[in-house]
PDB file of C-alpha atoms in Angstrom:
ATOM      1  CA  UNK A  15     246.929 150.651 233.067  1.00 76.00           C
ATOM      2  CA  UNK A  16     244.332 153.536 233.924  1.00 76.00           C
ATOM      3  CA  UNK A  17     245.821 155.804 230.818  1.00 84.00           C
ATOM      4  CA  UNK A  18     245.790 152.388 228.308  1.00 88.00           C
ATOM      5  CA  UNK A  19     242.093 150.828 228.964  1.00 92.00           C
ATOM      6  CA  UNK A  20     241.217 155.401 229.007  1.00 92.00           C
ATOM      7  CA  UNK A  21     242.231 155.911 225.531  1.00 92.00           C
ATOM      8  CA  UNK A  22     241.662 152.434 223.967  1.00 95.00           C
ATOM      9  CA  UNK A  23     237.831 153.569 225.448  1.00 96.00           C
ATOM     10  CA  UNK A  24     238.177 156.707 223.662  1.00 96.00           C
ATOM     11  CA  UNK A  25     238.963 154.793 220.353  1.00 97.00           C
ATOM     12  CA  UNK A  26     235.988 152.862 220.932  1.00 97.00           C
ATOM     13  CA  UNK A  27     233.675 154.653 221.780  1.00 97.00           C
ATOM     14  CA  UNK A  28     234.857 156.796 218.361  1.00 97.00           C
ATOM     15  CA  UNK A  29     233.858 153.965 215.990  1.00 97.00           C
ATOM     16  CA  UNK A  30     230.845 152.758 217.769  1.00 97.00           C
ATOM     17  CA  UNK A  31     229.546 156.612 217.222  1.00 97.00           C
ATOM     18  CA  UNK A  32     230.649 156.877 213.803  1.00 96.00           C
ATOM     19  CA  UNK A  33     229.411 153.649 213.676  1.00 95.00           C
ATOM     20  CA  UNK A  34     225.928 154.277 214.972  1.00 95.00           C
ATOM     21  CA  UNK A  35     225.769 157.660 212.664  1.00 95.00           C
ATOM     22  CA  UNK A  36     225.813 155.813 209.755  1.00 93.00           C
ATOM     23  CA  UNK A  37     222.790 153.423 210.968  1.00 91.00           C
ATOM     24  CA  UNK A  38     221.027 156.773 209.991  1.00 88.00           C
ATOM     25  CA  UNK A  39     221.919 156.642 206.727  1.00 86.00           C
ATOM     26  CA  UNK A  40     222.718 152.938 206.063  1.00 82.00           C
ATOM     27  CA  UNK A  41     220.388 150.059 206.614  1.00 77.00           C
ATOM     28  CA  UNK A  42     222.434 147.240 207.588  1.00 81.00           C
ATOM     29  CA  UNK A  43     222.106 144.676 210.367  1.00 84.00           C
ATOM     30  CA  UNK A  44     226.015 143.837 210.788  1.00 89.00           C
ATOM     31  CA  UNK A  45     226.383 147.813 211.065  1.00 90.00           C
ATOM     32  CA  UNK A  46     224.077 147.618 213.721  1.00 90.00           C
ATOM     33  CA  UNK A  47     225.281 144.694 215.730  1.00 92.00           C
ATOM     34  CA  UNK A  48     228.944 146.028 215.518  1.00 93.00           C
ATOM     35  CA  UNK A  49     227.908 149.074 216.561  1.00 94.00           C
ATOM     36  CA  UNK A  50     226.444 147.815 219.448  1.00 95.00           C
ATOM     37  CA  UNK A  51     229.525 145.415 220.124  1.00 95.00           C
ATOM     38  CA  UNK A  52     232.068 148.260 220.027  1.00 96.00           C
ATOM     39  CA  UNK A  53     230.082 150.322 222.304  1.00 97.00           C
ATOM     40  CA  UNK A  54     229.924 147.589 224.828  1.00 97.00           C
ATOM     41  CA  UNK A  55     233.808 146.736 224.357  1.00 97.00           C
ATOM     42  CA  UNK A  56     234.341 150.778 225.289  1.00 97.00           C
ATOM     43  CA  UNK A  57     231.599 150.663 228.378  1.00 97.00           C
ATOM     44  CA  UNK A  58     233.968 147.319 229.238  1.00 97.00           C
ATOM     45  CA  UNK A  59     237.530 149.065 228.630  1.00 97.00           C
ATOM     46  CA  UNK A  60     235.872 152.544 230.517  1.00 97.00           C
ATOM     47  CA  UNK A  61     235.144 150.230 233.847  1.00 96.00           C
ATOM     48  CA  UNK A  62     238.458 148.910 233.899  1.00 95.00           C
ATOM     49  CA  UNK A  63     239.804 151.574 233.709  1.00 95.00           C
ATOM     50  CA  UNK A  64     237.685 153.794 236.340  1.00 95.00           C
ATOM     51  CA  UNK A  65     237.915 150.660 238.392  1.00 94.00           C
ATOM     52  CA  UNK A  66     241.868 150.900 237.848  1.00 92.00           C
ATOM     53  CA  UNK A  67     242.035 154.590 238.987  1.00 91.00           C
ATOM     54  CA  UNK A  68     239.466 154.003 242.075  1.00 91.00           C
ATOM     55  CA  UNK A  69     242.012 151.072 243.692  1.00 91.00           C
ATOM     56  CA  UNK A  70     244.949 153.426 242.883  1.00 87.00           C
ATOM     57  CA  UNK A  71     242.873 156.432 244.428  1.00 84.00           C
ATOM     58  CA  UNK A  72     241.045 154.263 247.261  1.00 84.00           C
ATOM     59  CA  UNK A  73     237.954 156.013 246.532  1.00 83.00           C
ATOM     60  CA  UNK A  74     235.594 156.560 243.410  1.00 86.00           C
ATOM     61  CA  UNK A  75     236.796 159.055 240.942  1.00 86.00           C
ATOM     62  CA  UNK A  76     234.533 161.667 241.307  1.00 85.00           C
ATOM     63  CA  UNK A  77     236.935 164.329 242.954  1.00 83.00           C
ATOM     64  CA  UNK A  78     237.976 166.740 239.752  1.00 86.00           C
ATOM     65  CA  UNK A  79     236.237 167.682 236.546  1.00 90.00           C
ATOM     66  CA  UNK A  80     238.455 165.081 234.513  1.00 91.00           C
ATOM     67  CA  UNK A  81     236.952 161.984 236.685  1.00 92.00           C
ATOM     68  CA  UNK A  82     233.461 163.331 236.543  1.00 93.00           C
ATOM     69  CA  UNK A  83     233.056 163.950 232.820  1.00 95.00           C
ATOM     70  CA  UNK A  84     234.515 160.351 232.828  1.00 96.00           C
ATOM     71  CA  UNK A  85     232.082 159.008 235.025  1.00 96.00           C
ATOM     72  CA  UNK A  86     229.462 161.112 233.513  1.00 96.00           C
ATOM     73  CA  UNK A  87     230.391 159.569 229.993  1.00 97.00           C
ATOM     74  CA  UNK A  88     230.311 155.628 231.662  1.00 97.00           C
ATOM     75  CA  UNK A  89     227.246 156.027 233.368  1.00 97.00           C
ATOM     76  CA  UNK A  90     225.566 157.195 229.860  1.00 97.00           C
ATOM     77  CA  UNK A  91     226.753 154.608 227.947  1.00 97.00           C
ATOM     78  CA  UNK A  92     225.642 151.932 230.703  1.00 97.00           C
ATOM     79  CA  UNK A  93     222.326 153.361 231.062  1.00 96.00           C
ATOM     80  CA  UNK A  94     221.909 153.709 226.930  1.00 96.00           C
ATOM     81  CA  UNK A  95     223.139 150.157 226.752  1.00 96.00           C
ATOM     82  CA  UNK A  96     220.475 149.064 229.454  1.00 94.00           C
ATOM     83  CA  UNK A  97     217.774 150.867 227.635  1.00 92.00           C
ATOM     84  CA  UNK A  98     218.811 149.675 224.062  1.00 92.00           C
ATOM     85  CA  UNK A  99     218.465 145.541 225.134  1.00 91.00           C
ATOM     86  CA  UNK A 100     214.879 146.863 226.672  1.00 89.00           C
ATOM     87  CA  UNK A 101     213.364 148.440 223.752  1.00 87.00           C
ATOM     88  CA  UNK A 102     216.026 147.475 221.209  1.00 87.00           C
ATOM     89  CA  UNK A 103     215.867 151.132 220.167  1.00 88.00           C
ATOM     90  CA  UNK A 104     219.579 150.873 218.115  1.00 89.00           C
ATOM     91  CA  UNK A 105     219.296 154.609 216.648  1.00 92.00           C
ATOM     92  CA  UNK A 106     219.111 156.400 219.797  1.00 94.00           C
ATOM     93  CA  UNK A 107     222.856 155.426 219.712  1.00 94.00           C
ATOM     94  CA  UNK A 108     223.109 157.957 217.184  1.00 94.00           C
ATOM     95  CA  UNK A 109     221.933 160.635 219.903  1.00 95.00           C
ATOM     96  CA  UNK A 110     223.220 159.680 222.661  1.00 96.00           C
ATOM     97  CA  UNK A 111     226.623 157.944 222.000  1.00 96.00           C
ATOM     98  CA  UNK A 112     228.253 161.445 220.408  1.00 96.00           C
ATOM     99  CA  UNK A 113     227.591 162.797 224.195  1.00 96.00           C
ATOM    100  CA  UNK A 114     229.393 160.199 226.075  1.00 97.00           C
ATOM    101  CA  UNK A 115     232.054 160.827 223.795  1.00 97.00           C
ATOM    102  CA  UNK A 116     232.180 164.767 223.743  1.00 96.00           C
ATOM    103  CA  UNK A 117     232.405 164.196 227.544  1.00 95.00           C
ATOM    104  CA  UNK A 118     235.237 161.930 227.207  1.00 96.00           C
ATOM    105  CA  UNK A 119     237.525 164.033 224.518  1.00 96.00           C
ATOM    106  CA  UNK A 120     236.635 166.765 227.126  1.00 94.00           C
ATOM    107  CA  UNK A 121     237.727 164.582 229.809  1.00 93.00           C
ATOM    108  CA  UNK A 122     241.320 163.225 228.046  1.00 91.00           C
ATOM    109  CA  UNK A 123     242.055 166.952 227.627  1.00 91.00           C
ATOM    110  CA  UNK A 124     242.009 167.892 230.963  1.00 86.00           C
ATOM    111  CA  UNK A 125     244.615 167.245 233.753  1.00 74.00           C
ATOM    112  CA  UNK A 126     244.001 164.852 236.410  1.00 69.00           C
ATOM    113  CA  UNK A 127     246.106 163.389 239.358  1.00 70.00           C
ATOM    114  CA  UNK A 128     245.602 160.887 242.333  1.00 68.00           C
ATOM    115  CA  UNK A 129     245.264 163.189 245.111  1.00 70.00           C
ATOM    116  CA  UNK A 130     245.006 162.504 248.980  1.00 74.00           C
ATOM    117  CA  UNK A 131     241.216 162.712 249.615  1.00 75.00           C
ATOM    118  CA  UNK A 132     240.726 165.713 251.627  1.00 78.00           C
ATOM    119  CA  UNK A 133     238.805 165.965 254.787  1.00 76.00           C
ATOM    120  CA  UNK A 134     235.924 167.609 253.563  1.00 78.00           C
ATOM    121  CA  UNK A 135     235.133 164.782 250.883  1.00 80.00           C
ATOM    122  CA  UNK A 136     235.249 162.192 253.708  1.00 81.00           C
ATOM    123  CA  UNK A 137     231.765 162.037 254.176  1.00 86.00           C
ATOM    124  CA  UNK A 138     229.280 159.140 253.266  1.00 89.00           C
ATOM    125  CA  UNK A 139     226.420 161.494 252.379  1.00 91.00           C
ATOM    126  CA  UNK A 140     228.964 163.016 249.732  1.00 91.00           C
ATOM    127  CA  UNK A 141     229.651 159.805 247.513  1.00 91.00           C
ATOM    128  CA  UNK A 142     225.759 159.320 247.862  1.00 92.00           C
ATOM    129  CA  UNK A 143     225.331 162.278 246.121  1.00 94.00           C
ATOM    130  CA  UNK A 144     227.477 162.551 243.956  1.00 93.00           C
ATOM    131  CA  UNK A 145     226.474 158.669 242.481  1.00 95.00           C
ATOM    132  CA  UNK A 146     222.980 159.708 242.686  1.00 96.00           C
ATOM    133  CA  UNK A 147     223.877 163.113 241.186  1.00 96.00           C
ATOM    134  CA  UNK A 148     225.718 160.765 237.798  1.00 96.00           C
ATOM    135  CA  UNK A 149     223.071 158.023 237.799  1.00 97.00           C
ATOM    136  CA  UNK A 150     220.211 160.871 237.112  1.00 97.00           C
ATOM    137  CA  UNK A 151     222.350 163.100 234.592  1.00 96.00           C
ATOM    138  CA  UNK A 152     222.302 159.837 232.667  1.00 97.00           C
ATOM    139  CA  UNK A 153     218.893 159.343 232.830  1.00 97.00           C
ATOM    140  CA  UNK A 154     218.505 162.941 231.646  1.00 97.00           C
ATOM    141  CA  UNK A 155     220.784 162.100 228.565  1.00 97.00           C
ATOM    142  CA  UNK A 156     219.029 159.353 227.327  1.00 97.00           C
ATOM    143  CA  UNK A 157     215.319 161.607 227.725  1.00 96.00           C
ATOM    144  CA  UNK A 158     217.476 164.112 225.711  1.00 96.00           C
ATOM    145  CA  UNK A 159     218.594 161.784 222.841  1.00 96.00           C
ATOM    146  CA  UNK A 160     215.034 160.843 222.723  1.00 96.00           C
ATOM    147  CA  UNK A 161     213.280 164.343 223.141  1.00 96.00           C
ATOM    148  CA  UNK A 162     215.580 164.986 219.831  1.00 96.00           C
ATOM    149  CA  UNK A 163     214.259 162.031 218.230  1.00 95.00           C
ATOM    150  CA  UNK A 164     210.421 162.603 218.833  1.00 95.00           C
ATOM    151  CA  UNK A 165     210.424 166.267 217.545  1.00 95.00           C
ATOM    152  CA  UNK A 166     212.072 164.848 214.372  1.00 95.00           C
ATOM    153  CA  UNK A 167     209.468 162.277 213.442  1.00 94.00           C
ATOM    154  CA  UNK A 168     207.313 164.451 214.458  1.00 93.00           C
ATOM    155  CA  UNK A 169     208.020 166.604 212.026  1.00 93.00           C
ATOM    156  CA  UNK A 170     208.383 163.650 209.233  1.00 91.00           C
ATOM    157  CA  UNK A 171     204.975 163.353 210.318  1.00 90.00           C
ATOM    158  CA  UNK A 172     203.655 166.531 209.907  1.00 88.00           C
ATOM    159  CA  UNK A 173     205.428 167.373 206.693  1.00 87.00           C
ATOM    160  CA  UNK A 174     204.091 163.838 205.346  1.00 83.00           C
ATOM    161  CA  UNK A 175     207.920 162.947 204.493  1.00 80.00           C
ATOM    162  CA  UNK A 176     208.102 159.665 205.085  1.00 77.00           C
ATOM    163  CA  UNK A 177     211.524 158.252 203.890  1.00 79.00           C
ATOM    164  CA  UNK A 178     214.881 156.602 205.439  1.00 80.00           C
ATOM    165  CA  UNK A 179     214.917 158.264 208.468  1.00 83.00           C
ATOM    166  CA  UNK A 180     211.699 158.263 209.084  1.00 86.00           C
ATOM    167  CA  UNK A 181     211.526 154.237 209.009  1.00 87.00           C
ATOM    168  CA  UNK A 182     214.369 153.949 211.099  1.00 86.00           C
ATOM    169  CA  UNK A 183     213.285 156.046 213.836  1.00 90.00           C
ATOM    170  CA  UNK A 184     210.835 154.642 216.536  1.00 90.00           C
ATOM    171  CA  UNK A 185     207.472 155.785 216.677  1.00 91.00           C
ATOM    172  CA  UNK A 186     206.318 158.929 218.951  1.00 92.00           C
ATOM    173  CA  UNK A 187     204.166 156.442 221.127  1.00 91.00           C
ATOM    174  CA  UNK A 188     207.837 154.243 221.740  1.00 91.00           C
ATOM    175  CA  UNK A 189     209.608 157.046 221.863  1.00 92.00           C
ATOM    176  CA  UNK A 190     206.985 159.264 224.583  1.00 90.00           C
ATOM    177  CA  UNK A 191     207.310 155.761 226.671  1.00 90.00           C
ATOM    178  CA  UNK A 192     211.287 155.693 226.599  1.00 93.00           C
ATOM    179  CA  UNK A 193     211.203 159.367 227.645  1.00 92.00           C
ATOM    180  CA  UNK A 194     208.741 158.833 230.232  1.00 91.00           C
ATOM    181  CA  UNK A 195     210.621 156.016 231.853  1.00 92.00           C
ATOM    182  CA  UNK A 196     214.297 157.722 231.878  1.00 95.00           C
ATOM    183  CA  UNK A 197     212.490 160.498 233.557  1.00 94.00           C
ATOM    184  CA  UNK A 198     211.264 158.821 236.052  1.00 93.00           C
ATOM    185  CA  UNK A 199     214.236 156.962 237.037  1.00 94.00           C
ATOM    186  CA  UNK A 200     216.444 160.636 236.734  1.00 96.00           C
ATOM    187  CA  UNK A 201     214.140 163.025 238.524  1.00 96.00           C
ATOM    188  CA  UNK A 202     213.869 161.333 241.700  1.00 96.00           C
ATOM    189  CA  UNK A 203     217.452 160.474 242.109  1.00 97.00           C
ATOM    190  CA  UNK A 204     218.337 164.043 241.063  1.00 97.00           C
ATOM    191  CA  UNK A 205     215.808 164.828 244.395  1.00 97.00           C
ATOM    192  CA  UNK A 206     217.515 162.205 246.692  1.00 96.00           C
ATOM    193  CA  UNK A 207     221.096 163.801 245.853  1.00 96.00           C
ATOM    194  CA  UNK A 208     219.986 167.352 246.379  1.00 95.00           C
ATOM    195  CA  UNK A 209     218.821 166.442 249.291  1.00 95.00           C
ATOM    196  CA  UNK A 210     222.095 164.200 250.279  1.00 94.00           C
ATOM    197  CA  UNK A 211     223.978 167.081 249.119  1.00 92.00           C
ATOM    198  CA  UNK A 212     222.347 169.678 251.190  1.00 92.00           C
ATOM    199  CA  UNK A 213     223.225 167.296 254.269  1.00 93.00           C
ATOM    200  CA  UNK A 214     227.120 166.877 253.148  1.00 90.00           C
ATOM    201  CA  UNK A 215     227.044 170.673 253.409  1.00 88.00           C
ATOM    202  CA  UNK A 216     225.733 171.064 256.514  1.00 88.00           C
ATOM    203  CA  UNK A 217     228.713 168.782 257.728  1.00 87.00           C
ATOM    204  CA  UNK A 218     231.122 170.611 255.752  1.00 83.00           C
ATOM    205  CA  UNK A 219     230.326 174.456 256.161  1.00 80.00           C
ATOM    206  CA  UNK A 220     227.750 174.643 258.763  1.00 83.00           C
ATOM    207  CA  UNK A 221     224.844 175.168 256.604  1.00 86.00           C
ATOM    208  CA  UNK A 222     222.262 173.082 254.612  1.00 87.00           C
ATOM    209  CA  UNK A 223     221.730 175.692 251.744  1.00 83.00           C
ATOM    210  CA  UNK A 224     224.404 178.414 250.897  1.00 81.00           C
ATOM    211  CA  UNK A 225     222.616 179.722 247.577  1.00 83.00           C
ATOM    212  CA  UNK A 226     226.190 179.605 245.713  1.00 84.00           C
ATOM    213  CA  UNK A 227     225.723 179.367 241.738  1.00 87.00           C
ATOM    214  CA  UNK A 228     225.949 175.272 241.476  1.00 86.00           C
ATOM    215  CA  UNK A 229     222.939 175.207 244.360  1.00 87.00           C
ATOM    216  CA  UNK A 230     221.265 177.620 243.040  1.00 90.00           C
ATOM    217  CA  UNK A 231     221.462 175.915 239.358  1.00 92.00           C
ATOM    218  CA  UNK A 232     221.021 172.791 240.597  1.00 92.00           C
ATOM    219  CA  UNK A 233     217.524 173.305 242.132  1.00 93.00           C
ATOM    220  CA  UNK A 234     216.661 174.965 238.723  1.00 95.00           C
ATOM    221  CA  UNK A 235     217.210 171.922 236.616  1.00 95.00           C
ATOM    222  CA  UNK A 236     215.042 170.120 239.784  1.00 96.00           C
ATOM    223  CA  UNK A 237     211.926 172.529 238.925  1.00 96.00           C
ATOM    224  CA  UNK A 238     212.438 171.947 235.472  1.00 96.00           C
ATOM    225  CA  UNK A 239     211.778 168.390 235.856  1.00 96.00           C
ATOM    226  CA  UNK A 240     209.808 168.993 238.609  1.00 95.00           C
ATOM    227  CA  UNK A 241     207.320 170.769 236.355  1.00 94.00           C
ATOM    228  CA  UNK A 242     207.595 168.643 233.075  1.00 92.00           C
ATOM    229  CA  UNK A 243     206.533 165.243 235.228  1.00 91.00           C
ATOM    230  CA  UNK A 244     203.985 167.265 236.912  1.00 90.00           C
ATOM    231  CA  UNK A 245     202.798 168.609 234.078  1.00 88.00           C
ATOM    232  CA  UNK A 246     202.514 165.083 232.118  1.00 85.00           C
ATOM    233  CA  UNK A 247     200.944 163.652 235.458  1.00 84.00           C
ATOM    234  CA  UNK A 248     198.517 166.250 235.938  1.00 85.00           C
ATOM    235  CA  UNK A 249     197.344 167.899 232.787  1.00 77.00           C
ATOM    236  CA  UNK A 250     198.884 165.101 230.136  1.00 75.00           C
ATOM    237  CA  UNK A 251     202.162 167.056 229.160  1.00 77.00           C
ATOM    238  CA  UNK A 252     203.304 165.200 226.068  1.00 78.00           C
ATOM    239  CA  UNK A 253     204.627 165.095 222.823  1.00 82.00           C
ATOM    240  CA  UNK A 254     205.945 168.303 221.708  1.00 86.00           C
ATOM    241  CA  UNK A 255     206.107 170.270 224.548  1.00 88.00           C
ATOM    242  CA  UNK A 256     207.600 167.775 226.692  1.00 90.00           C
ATOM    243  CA  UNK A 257     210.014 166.932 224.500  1.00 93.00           C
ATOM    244  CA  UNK A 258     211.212 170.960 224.032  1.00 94.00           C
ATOM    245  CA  UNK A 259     210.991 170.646 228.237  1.00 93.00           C
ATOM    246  CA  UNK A 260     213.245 167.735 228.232  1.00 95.00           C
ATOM    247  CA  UNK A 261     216.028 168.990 225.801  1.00 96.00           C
ATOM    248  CA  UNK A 262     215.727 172.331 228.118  1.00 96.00           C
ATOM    249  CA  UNK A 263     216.325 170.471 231.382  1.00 96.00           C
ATOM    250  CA  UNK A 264     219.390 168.805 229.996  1.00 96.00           C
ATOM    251  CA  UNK A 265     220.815 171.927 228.909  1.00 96.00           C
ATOM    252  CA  UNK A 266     220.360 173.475 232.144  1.00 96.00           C
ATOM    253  CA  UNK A 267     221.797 170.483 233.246  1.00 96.00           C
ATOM    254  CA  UNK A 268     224.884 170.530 231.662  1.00 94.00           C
ATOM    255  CA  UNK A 269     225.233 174.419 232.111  1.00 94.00           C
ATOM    256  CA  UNK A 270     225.138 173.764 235.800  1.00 92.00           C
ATOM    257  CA  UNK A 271     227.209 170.879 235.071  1.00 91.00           C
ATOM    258  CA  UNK A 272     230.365 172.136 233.723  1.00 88.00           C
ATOM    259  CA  UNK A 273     229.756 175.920 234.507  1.00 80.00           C
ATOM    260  CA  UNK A 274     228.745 176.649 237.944  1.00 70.00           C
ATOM    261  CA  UNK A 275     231.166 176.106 240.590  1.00 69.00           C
ATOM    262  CA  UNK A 276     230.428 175.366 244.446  1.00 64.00           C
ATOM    263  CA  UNK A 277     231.497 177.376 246.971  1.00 57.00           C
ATOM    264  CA  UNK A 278     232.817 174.208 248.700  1.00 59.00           C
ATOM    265  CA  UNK A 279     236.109 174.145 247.623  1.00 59.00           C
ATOM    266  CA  UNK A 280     239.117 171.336 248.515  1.00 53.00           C
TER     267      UNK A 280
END
């Protein structure tokens, strides 16, 4: 059941991304609201089917990189889907939807298995952090998809080319807003779960900080967003430069993602 609603998600969330492509290109309100539909039948079909694995697994699936690129991929396409019905914003689909499903292809080609949960996950303060860890990383996608957006009208603007694209897209003060607000949901649940995380640590190995590579990257991406919301609180960080912050801070985010490994090992 896990493996059928998995890959009928897969096929979903396929069309609804080709789908919401070729809203770029393609003005047409049944495009739209069928893109829309198929990426809410996937978000559907992927919560069965986490939900599935979780009651085989009696725990969330957050334990290998297969479940959490899975997760990661859900938790994007719920957020996007929460922040499309607020600000009805249907092209940031076309941003954000091909990175749920790179993390999902990724995710279906790696090997996964229900394992006993070892002792050193059984910890409360570790499933806090990890959901707080997922919630923010989406947050940080959709400020991504829309960091991308702004420094492309913004360069319709400047170039005075105002055709298709340029129509479709939001403007920079909808789009500054949208980036503003996924920020400030992300950044401080990305502080709560390095916090929670430092904690699990100290009940797993003794020590609240070890300074191993996914640590050490993880309070990187945290200064990077530190800085950008400081800098738009403080001195009026916008436009441009926070949008070249933003698309930084996810990249960062996804090197330390998928690239640095803890030193807590099970």
């Amino acid at each position: 059941m896990t493996h059928l609603f998995f890959y009928l998600t897969l096929v979903l969330y396929g069309c609804a991304t080709t789908a919401y492509l070729a809203c770029l290109f393609r003005t047409s309100d049944w495009l739209t609201r069928w893109a829309s539909r198929l990426l809410a039948a996937g978000c559907i079909s992927h919560g069965l089917s986490t939900i599935h694995l979780a009651s085989q697994a009696g725990h969330l699936p957050l334990t290998n990189m297969q479940e959490s690129l899975s997760f990661f991929s859900l938790l994007i396409v719920a957020t996007f889907l929460l922040f499309e019905r607020r600000y009805k914003v249907t092209t940031l689909g076309s941003f954000v939807t091909p990175v749920a499903l790179v993390m999902l292809i990724l995710a279906s080609a790696l090997h996964g298995e229900v394992r006993q949960l070892p002792p050193i996950l059984q910890s409360n303060w570790f499933w806090f952090h990890a959901l707080l860890a997922f919630i923010s990383y989406a947050a940080f996608a959709i400020a991504f998809g829309v960091a991308v957006m702004y420094l492309i009208q913004r360069h319709f603007l400047k170039a005075k080319h105002f055709g298709g694209l340029f129509q479709k897209l939001p403007s920079l003060e909808t789009l500054d807003e949208i980036s503003y607000r996924s920020l400030a949901v992300g950044f401080p649940l990305l502080t709560f779960a390095i916090i929670s995380g430092a904690i699990w640590s100290e009940q797993a190995v003794g020590s609240y900080w070890v300074w191993d590579p996914k640590q050490t990257w993880s309070l990187i991406t945290w200064f990077i967003y530190a800085a950008l919301l400081h800098g738009r609180l403080t001195i009026g960080w916008r436009g441009k430069r926070a949008a070249i912050l933003s698309i930084i801070g996810f990249i960062v985010l996804l090197i330390t993602f998928l690239g640095m490994k803890h030193s807590i090992t099970w």
